[in-house]
Amino acid sequence: RGNKKITGLSKGPNVEHWNKCLKPYLDEGTTWGSLPWYVGETYVYHRLLEASGFWDKGSKGEGLDIFAKEKKEALDLAMPQVEARAAVCAAAEGKWSGAEARAMLLMSLWGNQ
């Protein structure tokens, strides 16, 4: 549910900086569902890391990437495309036209959905 008001973060190496950045939203009583997209995505991810014990010394979740399995599966599926684009980049090294650079950038951005 996106209608719960956000609260300050409590864990992590840069928690003070995070809370400073979140202050305007905290002061307004913003819900996490109404945060700007990138702020909301990173806020929820930070909360997941807190909940999983990522920063808790000695915990089962310390340093654990809770999305590692999904990331590996996605990378494994994408490897043929990654290798093909890497070959194009290697072959074009030092001789990219503006159009080729733009095409590669757009492919990179599309793949980062």
mmCIF file of C-alpha atoms in Angstrom:
data_model
loop_
_atom_site.group_PDB
_atom_site.id
_atom_site.type_symbol
_atom_site.label_atom_id
_atom_site.label_comp_id
_atom_site.label_asym_id
_atom_site.label_seq_id
_atom_site.Cartn_x
_atom_site.Cartn_y
_atom_site.Cartn_z
ATOM 1 C CA ARG A 1 0.000 0.000 0.000
ATOM 2 C CA GLY A 2 1.377 3.339 -1.005
ATOM 3 C CA ASN A 3 -0.654 5.441 1.438
ATOM 4 C CA LYS A 4 1.606 5.040 4.479
ATOM 5 C CA LYS A 5 3.613 8.123 5.441
ATOM 6 C CA ILE A 6 7.355 7.715 5.134
ATOM 7 C CA THR A 7 9.539 7.814 8.210
ATOM 8 C CA GLY A 8 13.215 8.574 8.618
ATOM 9 C CA LEU A 9 15.715 5.832 7.970
ATOM 10 C CA SER A 10 17.548 4.284 10.909
ATOM 11 C CA LYS A 11 20.382 2.165 9.492
ATOM 12 C CA GLY A 12 23.067 2.324 6.869
ATOM 13 C CA PRO A 13 26.416 4.006 6.355
ATOM 14 C CA ASN A 14 24.893 7.235 5.031
ATOM 15 C CA VAL A 15 21.666 7.406 7.029
ATOM 16 C CA GLU A 16 22.190 11.050 8.074
ATOM 17 C CA HIS A 17 22.556 12.123 4.441
ATOM 18 C CA TRP A 18 19.504 10.103 3.447
ATOM 19 C CA ASN A 19 17.362 11.665 6.164
ATOM 20 C CA LYS A 20 18.567 15.139 5.187
ATOM 21 C CA CYS A 21 17.488 14.449 1.590
ATOM 22 C CA LEU A 22 14.157 13.037 2.787
ATOM 23 C CA LYS A 23 13.463 15.951 5.175
ATOM 24 C CA PRO A 24 11.158 17.908 2.827
ATOM 25 C CA TYR A 25 9.043 14.782 2.277
ATOM 26 C CA LEU A 26 9.082 13.881 5.975
ATOM 27 C CA ASP A 27 8.014 17.432 6.909
ATOM 28 C CA GLU A 28 5.121 17.295 4.422
ATOM 29 C CA GLY A 29 3.940 13.883 5.628
ATOM 30 C CA THR A 30 4.470 12.425 2.166
ATOM 31 C CA THR A 31 3.403 8.837 1.567
ATOM 32 C CA TRP A 32 5.900 6.520 -0.082
ATOM 33 C CA GLY A 33 3.477 5.979 -2.961
ATOM 34 C CA SER A 34 3.475 9.696 -3.759
ATOM 35 C CA LEU A 35 7.244 10.198 -3.626
ATOM 36 C CA PRO A 36 8.939 11.069 -6.913
ATOM 37 C CA TRP A 37 9.661 7.785 -8.700
ATOM 38 C CA TYR A 38 13.433 7.520 -8.113
ATOM 39 C CA VAL A 39 13.203 8.735 -4.508
ATOM 40 C CA GLY A 40 10.431 6.223 -3.825
ATOM 41 C CA GLU A 41 12.285 3.337 -5.443
ATOM 42 C CA THR A 42 15.504 3.960 -3.530
ATOM 43 C CA TYR A 43 13.619 4.640 -0.281
ATOM 44 C CA VAL A 44 11.774 1.315 -0.462
ATOM 45 C CA TYR A 45 14.989 -0.523 -1.388
ATOM 46 C CA HIS A 46 16.749 1.060 1.615
ATOM 47 C CA ARG A 47 13.864 -0.048 3.840
ATOM 48 C CA LEU A 48 14.167 -3.602 2.482
ATOM 49 C CA LEU A 49 17.883 -3.587 3.322
ATOM 50 C CA GLU A 50 17.075 -2.397 6.853
ATOM 51 C CA ALA A 51 14.401 -5.074 7.295
ATOM 52 C CA SER A 52 16.657 -7.856 6.005
ATOM 53 C CA GLY A 53 19.446 -6.990 8.452
ATOM 54 C CA PHE A 54 21.847 -5.942 5.707
ATOM 55 C CA TRP A 55 23.675 -3.513 8.030
ATOM 56 C CA ASP A 56 23.308 -5.565 11.240
ATOM 57 C CA LYS A 57 26.695 -6.960 12.289
ATOM 58 C CA GLY A 58 26.538 -10.708 12.835
ATOM 59 C CA SER A 59 22.974 -11.083 11.554
ATOM 60 C CA LYS A 60 21.937 -13.695 9.006
ATOM 61 C CA GLY A 61 21.213 -10.903 6.543
ATOM 62 C CA GLU A 62 24.447 -8.947 6.984
ATOM 63 C CA GLY A 63 25.674 -7.919 3.535
ATOM 64 C CA LEU A 64 23.136 -10.188 1.838
ATOM 65 C CA ASP A 65 21.729 -8.980 -1.488
ATOM 66 C CA ILE A 66 18.117 -10.117 -1.248
ATOM 67 C CA PHE A 67 17.735 -9.750 -5.028
ATOM 68 C CA ALA A 68 20.928 -11.639 -5.991
ATOM 69 C CA LYS A 69 19.035 -14.639 -7.400
ATOM 70 C CA GLU A 70 16.816 -12.495 -9.633
ATOM 71 C CA LYS A 71 19.778 -10.370 -10.770
ATOM 72 C CA LYS A 72 21.792 -13.471 -11.706
ATOM 73 C CA GLU A 73 18.860 -15.009 -13.586
ATOM 74 C CA ALA A 74 18.292 -11.777 -15.527
ATOM 75 C CA LEU A 75 21.991 -11.475 -16.361
ATOM 76 C CA ASP A 76 22.174 -15.113 -17.472
ATOM 77 C CA LEU A 77 19.188 -14.574 -19.799
ATOM 78 C CA ALA A 78 20.694 -11.365 -21.167
ATOM 79 C CA MET A 79 24.236 -12.701 -21.722
ATOM 80 C CA PRO A 80 23.833 -13.319 -25.475
ATOM 81 C CA GLN A 81 22.727 -9.699 -25.961
ATOM 82 C CA VAL A 82 25.447 -8.412 -23.620
ATOM 83 C CA GLU A 83 28.104 -10.337 -25.554
ATOM 84 C CA ALA A 84 26.754 -9.121 -28.922
ATOM 85 C CA ARG A 85 26.800 -5.488 -27.816
ATOM 86 C CA ALA A 86 30.252 -5.884 -26.287
ATOM 87 C CA ALA A 87 31.507 -7.202 -29.638
ATOM 88 C CA VAL A 88 30.011 -4.193 -31.447
ATOM 89 C CA CYS A 89 31.652 -1.836 -28.951
ATOM 90 C CA ALA A 90 35.022 -3.580 -29.249
ATOM 91 C CA ALA A 91 34.905 -3.527 -33.060
ATOM 92 C CA ALA A 92 33.955 0.158 -33.149
ATOM 93 C CA GLU A 93 36.466 1.330 -30.546
ATOM 94 C CA GLY A 94 37.802 4.742 -31.516
ATOM 95 C CA LYS A 95 35.594 5.119 -34.598
ATOM 96 C CA TRP A 96 32.064 5.664 -33.350
ATOM 97 C CA SER A 97 29.776 7.962 -35.274
ATOM 98 C CA GLY A 98 27.255 10.029 -33.370
ATOM 99 C CA ALA A 99 24.434 7.803 -34.634
ATOM 100 C CA GLU A 100 26.195 4.614 -33.499
ATOM 101 C CA ALA A 101 26.932 6.052 -30.073
ATOM 102 C CA ARG A 102 23.301 7.150 -29.743
ATOM 103 C CA ALA A 103 22.028 3.688 -30.773
ATOM 104 C CA MET A 104 24.242 1.955 -28.206
ATOM 105 C CA LEU A 105 23.190 4.420 -25.507
ATOM 106 C CA LEU A 106 19.506 3.825 -26.267
ATOM 107 C CA MET A 107 20.020 0.036 -26.147
ATOM 108 C CA SER A 108 21.751 0.429 -22.807
ATOM 109 C CA LEU A 109 18.948 2.581 -21.421
ATOM 110 C CA TRP A 110 16.279 0.211 -22.730
ATOM 111 C CA GLY A 111 18.012 -2.711 -21.032
ATOM 112 C CA ASN A 112 18.032 -0.854 -17.714
ATOM 113 C CA GLN A 113 14.247 -0.827 -17.384
#
